[in-house]
Coordinates of C-alpha atoms and ligand atoms in Angstrom, one line a residue:
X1 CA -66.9 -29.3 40.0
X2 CA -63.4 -28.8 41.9
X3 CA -60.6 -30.3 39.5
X4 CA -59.1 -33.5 41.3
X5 CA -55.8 -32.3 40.9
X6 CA -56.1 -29.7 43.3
X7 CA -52.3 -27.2 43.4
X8 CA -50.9 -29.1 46.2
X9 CA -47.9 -27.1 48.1
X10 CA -44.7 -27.6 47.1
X11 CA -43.0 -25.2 49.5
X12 CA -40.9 -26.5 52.5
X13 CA -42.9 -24.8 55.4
X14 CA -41.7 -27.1 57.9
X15 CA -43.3 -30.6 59.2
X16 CA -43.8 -33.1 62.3
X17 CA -40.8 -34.8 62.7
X18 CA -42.9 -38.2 63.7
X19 CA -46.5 -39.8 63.8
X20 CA -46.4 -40.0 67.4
X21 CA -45.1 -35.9 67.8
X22 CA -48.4 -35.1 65.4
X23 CA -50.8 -37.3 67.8
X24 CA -49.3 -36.0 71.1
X25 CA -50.1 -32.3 69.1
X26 CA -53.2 -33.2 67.5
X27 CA -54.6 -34.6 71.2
X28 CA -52.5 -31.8 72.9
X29 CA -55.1 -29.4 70.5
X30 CA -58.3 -31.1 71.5
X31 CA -57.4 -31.3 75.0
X32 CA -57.7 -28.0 76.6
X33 CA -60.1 -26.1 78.9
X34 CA -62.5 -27.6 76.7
X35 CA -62.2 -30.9 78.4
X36 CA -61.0 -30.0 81.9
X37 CA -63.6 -27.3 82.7
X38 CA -66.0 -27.1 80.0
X39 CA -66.7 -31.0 79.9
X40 CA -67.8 -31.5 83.3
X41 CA -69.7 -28.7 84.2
X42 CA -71.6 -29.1 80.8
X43 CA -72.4 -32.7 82.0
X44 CA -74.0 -31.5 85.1
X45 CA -75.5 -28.7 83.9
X46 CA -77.1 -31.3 80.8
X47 CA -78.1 -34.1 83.3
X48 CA -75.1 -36.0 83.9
X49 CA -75.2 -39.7 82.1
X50 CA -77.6 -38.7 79.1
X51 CA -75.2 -36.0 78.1
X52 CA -72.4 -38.5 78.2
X53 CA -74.1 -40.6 76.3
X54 CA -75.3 -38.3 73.5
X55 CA -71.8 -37.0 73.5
X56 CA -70.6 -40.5 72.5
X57 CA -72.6 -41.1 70.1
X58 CA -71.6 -37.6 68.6
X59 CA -68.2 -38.1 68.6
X60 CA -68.8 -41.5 66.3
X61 CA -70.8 -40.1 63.8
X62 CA -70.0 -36.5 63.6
X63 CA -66.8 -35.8 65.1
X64 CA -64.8 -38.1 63.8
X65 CA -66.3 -37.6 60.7
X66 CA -65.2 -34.3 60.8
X67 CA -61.9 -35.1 61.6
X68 CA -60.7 -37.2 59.3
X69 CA -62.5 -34.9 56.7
X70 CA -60.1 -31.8 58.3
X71 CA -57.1 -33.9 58.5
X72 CA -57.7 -34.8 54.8
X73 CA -58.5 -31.5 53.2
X74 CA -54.9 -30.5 54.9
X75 CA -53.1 -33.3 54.3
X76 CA -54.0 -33.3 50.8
X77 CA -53.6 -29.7 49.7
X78 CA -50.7 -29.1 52.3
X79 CA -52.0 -26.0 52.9
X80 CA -53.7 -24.1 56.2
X81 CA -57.6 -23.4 55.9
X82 CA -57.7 -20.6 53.7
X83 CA -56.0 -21.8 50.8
X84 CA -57.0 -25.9 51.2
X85 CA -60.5 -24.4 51.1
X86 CA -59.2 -22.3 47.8
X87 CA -57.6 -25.3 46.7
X88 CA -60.6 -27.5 46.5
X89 CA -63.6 -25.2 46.0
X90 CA -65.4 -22.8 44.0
X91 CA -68.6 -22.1 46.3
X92 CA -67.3 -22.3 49.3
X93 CA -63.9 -20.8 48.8
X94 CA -64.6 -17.9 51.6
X95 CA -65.3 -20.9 54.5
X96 CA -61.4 -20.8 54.9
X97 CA -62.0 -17.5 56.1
X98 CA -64.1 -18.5 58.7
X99 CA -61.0 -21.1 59.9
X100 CA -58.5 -17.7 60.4
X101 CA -61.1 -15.6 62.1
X102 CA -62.3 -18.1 64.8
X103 CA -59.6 -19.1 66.0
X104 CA -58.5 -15.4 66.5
X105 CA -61.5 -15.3 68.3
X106 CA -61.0 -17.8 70.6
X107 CA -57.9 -16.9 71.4
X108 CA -59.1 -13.0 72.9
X109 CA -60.5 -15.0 75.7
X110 CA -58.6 -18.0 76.1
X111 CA -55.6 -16.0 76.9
X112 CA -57.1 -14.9 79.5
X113 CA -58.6 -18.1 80.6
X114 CA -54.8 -19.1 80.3
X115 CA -53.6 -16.6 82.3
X116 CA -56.0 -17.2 85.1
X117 CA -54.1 -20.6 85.6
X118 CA -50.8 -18.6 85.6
X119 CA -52.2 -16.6 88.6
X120 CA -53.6 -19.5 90.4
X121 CA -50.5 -21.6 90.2
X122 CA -48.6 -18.4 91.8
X123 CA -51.6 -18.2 94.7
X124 CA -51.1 -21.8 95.8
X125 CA -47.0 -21.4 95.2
X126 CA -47.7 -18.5 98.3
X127 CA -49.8 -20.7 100.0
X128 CA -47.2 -22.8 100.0
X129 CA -45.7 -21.1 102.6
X130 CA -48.2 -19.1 104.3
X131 CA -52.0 -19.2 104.3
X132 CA -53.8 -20.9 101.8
X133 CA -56.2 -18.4 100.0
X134 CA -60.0 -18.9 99.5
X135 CA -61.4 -19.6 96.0
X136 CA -63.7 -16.5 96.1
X137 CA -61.7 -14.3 97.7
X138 CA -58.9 -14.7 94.8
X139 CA -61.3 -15.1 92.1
X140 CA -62.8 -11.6 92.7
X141 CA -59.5 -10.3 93.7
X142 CA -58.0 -11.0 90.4
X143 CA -61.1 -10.4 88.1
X144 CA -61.5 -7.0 89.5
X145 CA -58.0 -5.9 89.3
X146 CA -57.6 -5.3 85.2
X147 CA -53.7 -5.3 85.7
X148 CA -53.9 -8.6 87.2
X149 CA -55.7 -10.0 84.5
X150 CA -53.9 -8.4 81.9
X151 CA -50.5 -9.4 83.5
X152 CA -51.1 -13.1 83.7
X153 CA -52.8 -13.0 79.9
X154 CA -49.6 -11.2 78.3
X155 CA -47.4 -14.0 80.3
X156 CA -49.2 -16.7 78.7
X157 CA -49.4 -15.1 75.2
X158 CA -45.4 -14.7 75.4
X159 CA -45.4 -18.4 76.2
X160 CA -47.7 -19.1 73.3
X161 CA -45.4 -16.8 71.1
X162 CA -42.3 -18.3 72.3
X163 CA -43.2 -21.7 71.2
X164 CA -45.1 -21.1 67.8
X165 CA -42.3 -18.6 67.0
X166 CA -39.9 -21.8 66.7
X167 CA -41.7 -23.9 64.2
X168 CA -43.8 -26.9 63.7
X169 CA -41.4 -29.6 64.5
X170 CA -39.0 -27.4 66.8
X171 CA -41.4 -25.7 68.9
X172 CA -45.1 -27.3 68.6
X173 CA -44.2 -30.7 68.6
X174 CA -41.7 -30.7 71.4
X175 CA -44.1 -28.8 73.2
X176 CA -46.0 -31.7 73.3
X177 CA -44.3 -34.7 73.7
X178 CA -43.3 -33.1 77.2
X179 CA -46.5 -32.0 77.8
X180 CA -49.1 -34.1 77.0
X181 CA -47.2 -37.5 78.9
X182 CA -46.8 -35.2 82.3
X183 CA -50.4 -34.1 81.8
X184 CA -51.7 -37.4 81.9
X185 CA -49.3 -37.8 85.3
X186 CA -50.6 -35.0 86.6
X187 CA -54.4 -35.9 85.6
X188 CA -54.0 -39.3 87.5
X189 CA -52.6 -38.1 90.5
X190 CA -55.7 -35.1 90.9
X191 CA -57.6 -38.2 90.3
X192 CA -56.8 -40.8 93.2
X193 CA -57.1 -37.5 95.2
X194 CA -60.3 -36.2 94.1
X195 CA -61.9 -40.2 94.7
X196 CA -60.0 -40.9 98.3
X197 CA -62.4 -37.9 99.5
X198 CA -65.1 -38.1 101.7
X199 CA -68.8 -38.3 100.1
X200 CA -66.9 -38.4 96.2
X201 CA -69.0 -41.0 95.5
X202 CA -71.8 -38.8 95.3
X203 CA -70.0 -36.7 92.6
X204 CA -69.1 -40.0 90.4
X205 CA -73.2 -41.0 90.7
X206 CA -74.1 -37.3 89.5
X207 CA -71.6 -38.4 86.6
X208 CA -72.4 -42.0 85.8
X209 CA -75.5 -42.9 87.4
X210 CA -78.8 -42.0 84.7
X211 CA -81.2 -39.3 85.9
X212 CA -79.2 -38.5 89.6
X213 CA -78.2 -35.3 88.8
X214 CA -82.4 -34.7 89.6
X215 CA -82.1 -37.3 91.9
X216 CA -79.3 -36.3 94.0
X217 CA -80.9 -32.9 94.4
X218 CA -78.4 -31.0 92.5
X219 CA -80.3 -29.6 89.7
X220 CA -84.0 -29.3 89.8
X221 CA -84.7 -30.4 86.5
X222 CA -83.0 -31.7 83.5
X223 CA -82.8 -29.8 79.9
X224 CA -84.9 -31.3 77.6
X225 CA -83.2 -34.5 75.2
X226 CA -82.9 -32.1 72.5
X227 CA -81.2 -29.3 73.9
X228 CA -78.9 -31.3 75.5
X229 CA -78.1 -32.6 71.8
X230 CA -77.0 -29.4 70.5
X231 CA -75.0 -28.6 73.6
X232 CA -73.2 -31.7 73.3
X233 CA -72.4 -31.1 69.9
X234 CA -71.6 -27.9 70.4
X235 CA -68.9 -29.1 73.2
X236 CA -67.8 -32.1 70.9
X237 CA -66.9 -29.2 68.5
X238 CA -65.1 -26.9 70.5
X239 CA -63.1 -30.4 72.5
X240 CA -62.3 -31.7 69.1
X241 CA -60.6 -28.8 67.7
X242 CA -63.4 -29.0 65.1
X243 CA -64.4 -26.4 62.7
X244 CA -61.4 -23.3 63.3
X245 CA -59.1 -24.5 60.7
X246 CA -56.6 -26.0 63.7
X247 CA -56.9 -30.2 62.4
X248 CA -56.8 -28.8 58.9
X249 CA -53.7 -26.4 59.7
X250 CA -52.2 -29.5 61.8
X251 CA -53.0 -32.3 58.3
X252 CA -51.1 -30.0 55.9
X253 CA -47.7 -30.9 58.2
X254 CA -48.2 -34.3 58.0
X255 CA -46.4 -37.0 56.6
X256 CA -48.0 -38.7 53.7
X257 CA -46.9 -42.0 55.2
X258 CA -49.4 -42.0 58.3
X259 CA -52.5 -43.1 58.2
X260 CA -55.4 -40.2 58.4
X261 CA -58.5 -42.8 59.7
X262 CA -56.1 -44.3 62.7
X263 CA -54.7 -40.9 63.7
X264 CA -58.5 -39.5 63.5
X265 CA -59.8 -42.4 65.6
X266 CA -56.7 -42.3 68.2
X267 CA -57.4 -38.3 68.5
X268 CA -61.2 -38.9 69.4
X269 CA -60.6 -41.7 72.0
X270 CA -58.0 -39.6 74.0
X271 CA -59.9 -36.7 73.6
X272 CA -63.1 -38.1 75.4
X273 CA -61.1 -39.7 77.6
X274 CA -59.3 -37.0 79.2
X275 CA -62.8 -35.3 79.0
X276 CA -64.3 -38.3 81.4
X277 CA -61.2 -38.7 83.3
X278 CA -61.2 -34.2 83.8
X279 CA -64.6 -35.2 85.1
X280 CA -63.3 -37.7 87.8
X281 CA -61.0 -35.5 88.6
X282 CA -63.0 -32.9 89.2
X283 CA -66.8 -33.1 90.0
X284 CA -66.3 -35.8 93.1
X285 CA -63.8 -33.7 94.9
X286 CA -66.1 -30.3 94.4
X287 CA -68.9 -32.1 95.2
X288 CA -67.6 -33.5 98.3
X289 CA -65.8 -30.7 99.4
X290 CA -69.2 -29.1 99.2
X291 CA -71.3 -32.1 101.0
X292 CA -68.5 -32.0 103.8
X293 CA -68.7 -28.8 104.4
X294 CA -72.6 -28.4 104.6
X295 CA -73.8 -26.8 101.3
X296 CA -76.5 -28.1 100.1
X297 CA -75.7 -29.9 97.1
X298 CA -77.6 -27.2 94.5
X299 CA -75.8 -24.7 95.8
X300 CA -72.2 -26.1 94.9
X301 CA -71.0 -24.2 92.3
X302 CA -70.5 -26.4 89.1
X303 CA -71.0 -24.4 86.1
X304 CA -69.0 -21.3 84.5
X305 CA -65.4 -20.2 85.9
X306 CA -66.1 -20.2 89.2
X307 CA -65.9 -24.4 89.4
X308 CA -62.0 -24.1 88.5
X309 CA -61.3 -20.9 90.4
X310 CA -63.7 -21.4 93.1
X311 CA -65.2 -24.3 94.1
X312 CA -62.1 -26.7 93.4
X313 CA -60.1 -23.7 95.0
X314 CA -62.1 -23.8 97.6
X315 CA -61.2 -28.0 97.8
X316 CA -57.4 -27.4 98.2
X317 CA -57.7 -24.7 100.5
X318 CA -59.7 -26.6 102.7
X319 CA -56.5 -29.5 102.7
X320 CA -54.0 -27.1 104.0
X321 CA -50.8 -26.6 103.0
X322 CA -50.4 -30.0 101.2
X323 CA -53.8 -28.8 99.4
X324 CA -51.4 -26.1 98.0
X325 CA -49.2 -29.0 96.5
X326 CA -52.2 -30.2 94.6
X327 CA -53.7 -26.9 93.6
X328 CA -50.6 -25.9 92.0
X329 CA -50.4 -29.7 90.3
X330 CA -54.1 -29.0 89.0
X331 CA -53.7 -25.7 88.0
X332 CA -50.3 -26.5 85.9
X333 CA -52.0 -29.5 84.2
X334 CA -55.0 -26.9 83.3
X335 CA -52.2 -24.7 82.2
X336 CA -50.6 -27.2 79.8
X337 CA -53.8 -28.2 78.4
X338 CA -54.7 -24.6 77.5
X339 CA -51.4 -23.6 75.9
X340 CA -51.2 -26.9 74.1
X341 CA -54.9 -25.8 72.8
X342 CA -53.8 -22.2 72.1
X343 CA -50.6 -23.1 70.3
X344 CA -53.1 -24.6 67.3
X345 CA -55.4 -21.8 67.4
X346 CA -51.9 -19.0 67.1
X347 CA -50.9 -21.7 64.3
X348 CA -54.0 -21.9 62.5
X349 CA -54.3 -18.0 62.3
X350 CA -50.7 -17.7 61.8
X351 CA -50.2 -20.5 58.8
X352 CA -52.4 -18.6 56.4
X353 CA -49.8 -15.4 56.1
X354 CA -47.1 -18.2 55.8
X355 CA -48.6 -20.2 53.4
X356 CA -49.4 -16.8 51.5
X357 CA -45.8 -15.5 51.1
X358 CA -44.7 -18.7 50.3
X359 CA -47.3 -18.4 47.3
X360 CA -45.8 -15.7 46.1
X361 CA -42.3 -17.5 46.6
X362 CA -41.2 -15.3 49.3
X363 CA -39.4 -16.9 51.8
X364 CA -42.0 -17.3 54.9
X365 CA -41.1 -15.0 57.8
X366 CA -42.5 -17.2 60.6
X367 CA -41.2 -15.1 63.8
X368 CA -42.4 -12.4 61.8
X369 CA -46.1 -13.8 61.0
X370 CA -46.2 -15.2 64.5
X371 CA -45.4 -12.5 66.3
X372 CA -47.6 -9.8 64.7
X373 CA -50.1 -12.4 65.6
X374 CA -50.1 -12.8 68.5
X375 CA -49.7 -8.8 69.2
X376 CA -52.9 -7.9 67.9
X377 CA -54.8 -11.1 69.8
X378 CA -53.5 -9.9 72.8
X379 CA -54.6 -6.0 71.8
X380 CA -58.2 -7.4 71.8
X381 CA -57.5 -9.9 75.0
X382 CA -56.9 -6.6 76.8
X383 CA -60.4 -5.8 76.6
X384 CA -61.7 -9.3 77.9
X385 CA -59.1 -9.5 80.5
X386 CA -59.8 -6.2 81.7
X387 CA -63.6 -6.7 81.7
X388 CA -63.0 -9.3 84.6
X389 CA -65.7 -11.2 83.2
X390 CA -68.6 -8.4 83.2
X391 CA -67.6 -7.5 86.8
X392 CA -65.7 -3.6 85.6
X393 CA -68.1 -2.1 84.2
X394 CA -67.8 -2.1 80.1
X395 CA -69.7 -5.1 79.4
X396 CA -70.9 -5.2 75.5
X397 CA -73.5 -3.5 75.7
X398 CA -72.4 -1.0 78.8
X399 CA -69.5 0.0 76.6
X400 CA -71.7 1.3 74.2
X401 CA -73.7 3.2 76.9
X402 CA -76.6 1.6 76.4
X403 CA -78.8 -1.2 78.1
X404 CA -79.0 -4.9 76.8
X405 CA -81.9 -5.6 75.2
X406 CA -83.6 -8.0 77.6
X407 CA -83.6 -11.9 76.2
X408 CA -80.1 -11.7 74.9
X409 CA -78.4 -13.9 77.5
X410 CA -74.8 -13.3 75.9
X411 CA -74.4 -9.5 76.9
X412 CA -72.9 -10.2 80.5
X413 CA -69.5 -9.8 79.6
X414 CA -66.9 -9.6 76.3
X415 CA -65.9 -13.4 77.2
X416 CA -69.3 -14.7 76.6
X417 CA -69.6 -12.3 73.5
X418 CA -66.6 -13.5 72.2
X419 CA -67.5 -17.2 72.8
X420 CA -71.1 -16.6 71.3
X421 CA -69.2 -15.4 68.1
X422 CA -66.9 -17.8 67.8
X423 CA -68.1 -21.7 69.6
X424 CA -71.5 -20.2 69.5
X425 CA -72.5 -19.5 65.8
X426 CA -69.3 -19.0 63.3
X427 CA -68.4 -22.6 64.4
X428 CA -71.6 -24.7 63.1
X429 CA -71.4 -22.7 60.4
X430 CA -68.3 -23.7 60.0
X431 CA -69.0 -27.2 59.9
X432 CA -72.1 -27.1 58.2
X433 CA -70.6 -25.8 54.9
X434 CA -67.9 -28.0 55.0
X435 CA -69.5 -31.2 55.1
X436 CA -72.0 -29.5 52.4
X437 CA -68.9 -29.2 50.5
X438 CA -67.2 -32.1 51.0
X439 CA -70.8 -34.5 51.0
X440 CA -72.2 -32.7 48.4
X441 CA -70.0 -30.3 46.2
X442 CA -67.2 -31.9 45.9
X443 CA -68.4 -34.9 46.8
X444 CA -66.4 -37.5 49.3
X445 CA -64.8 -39.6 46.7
X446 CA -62.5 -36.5 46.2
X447 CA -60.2 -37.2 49.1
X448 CA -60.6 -41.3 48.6
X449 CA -56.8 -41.9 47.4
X450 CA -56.0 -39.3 50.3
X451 CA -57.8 -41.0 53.0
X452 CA -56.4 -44.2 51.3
X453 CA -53.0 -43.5 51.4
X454 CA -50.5 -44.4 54.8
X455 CA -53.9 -46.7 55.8
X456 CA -55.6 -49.9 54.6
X457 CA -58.9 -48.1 54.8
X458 CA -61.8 -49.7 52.7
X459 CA -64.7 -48.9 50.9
X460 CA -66.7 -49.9 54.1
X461 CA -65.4 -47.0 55.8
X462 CA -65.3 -44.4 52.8
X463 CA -69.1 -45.2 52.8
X464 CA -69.4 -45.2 56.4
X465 CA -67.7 -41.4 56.2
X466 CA -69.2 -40.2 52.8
X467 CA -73.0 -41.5 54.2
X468 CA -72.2 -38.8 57.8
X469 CA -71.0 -35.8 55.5
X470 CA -73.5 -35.7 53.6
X471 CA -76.5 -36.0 56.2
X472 CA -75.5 -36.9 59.5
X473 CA -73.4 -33.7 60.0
X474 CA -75.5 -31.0 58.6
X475 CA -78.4 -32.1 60.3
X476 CA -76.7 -32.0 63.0
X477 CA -75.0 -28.6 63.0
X478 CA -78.7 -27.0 61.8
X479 CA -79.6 -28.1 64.6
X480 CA -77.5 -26.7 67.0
X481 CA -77.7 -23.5 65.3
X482 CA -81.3 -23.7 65.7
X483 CA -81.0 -24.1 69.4
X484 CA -78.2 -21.6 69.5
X485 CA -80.1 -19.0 68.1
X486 CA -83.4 -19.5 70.6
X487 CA -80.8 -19.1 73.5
X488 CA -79.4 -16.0 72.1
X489 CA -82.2 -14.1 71.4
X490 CA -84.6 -15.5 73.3
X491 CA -87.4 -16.9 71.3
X492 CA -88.5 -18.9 73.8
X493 CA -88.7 -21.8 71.6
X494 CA -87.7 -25.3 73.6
Ligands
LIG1 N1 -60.1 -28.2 71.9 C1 -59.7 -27.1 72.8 C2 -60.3 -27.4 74.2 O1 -60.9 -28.4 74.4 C3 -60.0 -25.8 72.3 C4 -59.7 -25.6 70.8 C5 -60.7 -25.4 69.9 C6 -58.4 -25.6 70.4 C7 -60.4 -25.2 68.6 C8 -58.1 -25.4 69.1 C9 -59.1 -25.3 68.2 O2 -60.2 -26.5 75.0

């Protein structure tokens, strides 16, 4: 049994300066490349409406449960994931871990992610005023020069370092309360856009309308109910922040005045609903662009990279020089998204060394922390960037000098290996042993007065929450590693 009285931290490591600066943060964490590109194409890939609904009902019962439960086990201890996890538990001290190594993870490739929106924003600034490249053409361009890639990654991580390097409440939050407001500009606009084309309607049926994605003739056949169950989960995760220490790293700088339940609530509705409105913005004008240009609608590209930095290229290219306007609108709102994304995952990796000098009542060297940091994420990001995803020649495998074994379907390039480490099976695992040891180790009445406290929450809800953690969420997250596990190795068994 964990002692109630968990060591909360007494050291001043800096805080949001409001409620609202840690919801535009919070949201400005969930929303990233995640929602914008990862979101849509998912939804296609899964089926369209089905996924969207499965993905609803996700976000309800497990997401939010996982949310609050993050938020908590911060807020409560005040510390970042490896010591709240120290804090509260004896079995599953080492989970913390997890929440520092993860993140890391994530952030070898989605720096370079990041830094492909740099270099798209400066293709459309040229286009500007000269010819408007085509999304191919640049794509392989730039994933087949390595100093490219590098380049733009190293610009981003500099951003990244620039603003983690000046705090919580100095750099983070202010970060996002310009941000996240001119996103949401910037989201709308793409949007009336992306609907006033030709033939978009098509794209908002494959969205909305049940079983048209096989209708419409854009995918042959739909995944099976339960696969597309774990990879909605498995994208709720990754859209809420969920399961890399980021919420829990975010909690421990909150005010003990604010109110966990409303905060977790407000994160998960503007979340989803950038994620649906990324979708608007997106699939009708690439599936237009397509139809109006003559490919057949299976062969629009709507999955992987290529639907940012290709297809929806492709859309303002074909506009002209005004398309350039909006390409370089689109790709700075993708760009905003992923550094308000990555700043949570520098600060989730970071706050553990923080957190670990003040311990020993050293004074925190922040710039210090952060920038060692970030040097050795963008060491590794080297390697992904200049891999061009799998197109240079040292793919995992190659590198070794040997061939994949066949059935792995995560060898194509050190982005997907990267991703298959991280979103793909450290993640569930993640989640699954926390809400073991929040549902049944510690058990949920632990974090009552915290959940309590800044809210008029009531037992209906600490039931409500208590009643997911313990069975709703591991059952859940065995399931997607179950289904994560057949795809990686290729047992064949769905
Ligand atoms: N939620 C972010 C996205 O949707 C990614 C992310 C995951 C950020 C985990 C922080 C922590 O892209």
């Amino acid at each position: 049994m964990a002692n109630n009285n968990a060591p909360a931290n007494t050291n001043d490591r800096g805080s949001f300066g409001s409620n609202l600066g840690f919801l535009l943060s919070a949201v400005g964490s969930a929303v990233g490349l995640g929602n914008i590109w990862g979101f849509p194409f998912k939804m296609g890939k899964s089926g369209g409406f089905t996924f969207l609904l499965i993905y609803l009902l996700l976000a309800v019962f497990v997401g939010f449960i996982i949310m609050l439960g993050e938020l908590a086990l911060g807020r409560k201890t005040g510390f970042g994931p490896v010591n709240a996890y120290k804090a509260v538990s004896k079995r599953f001290k080492w989970v913390g871990w997890l929440a520092v190594i993860v993140p890391f993870l994530v952030m070898t490739f989605y720096s370079v992610l990041g830094g492909y929106c740099i270099y798209y924003i400066i293709i459309n600034v040229i286009g500007l005023f000269g010819k408007m490249p085509g999304g191919m053409d640049s794509f392989v361009h730039m994933i087949t020069t390595p100093w490219i890639s590098i380049g733009v990654m190293l610009i981003f991580m500099v951003i990244c370092w620039f603003i983690n390097r000046n705090g919580v409440g100095g750099g983070i939050e202010k970060f996002n309360e310009i941000g996240m407001p001119a996103l949401f500009v910037m989201l709308i606009i793409v949007i009336i856009r992306s609907l006033t084309m030709p033939n978009a309607i098509e794209g908002l049926k494959f969205m909305f309308v049940p079983g048209y994605a096989v209708k419409g003739g854009f995918i042959a056949e739909a995944p099976g109910v339960w696969t597309v169950l774990a990879t909605a989960t498995g994208q709720m995760f990754f859209s809420l922040s969920l399961a890399m220490g980021a919420m829990i790293t975010y909690g421990s700088y909150l005010s003990k005045k604010e109110s966990l339940p409303k905060n977790s609530v407000l994160i998960v509705i503007a979340d989803t609903l950038v994620a649906i409105l990324a979708g608007i913005a997106v699939i009708p004008a690439a599936v237009a662009n397509g139809i109006n240009n003559g490919v057949p609608v299976n062969e629009i590209a709507l999955g992987g990279p290529k639907l940012l930095f290709v297809t929806l290229q492709d859309v303002f290219t074909g506009m002209g020089t005004i398309g350039a306007i909006f390409g370089i609108i689109f790709f700075v709102l993708v760009l905003i998204a992923a550094i308000s994304s990555a700043i949570s995952l520098v600060e989730a990796v970071s706050v553990t060394f923080i957190d670990r000098a003040s311990a020993k009542g050293k004074e925190p060297s922040r710039v210090r922390t952060v920038t060692i940091v970030c040097a050795v994420i963008s060491l590794v990001a080297i390697l992904v960037a200049a891999d061009g995803l799998g197109s240079n020649g040292f793919a995992p495998w190659q590198f070794f000098g040997k061939a994949a074994p066949s059935g792995f379907d995560w060898d194509a390039d050190w982005l997907d290996f990267m991703d298959m480490l991280s979103e793909g099976v450290a993640m569930p695992l993640g989640a699954l042993f926390m809400a073991i040891m929040i549902g049944w180790e510690i058990k949920p009445r632990f974090f009552e007065d915290e959940i309590k406290t800044g809210s008029n929450a009531g037992s209906g809800l600490m039931g409500f929450w208590g009643f997911c953690m313990k069975f709703i969420v591991p059952i859940a997250m065995v399931w997607v590693l179950i289904v994560q596990l057949n795809g990686f190795f290729g047992f064949g068994w769905f």
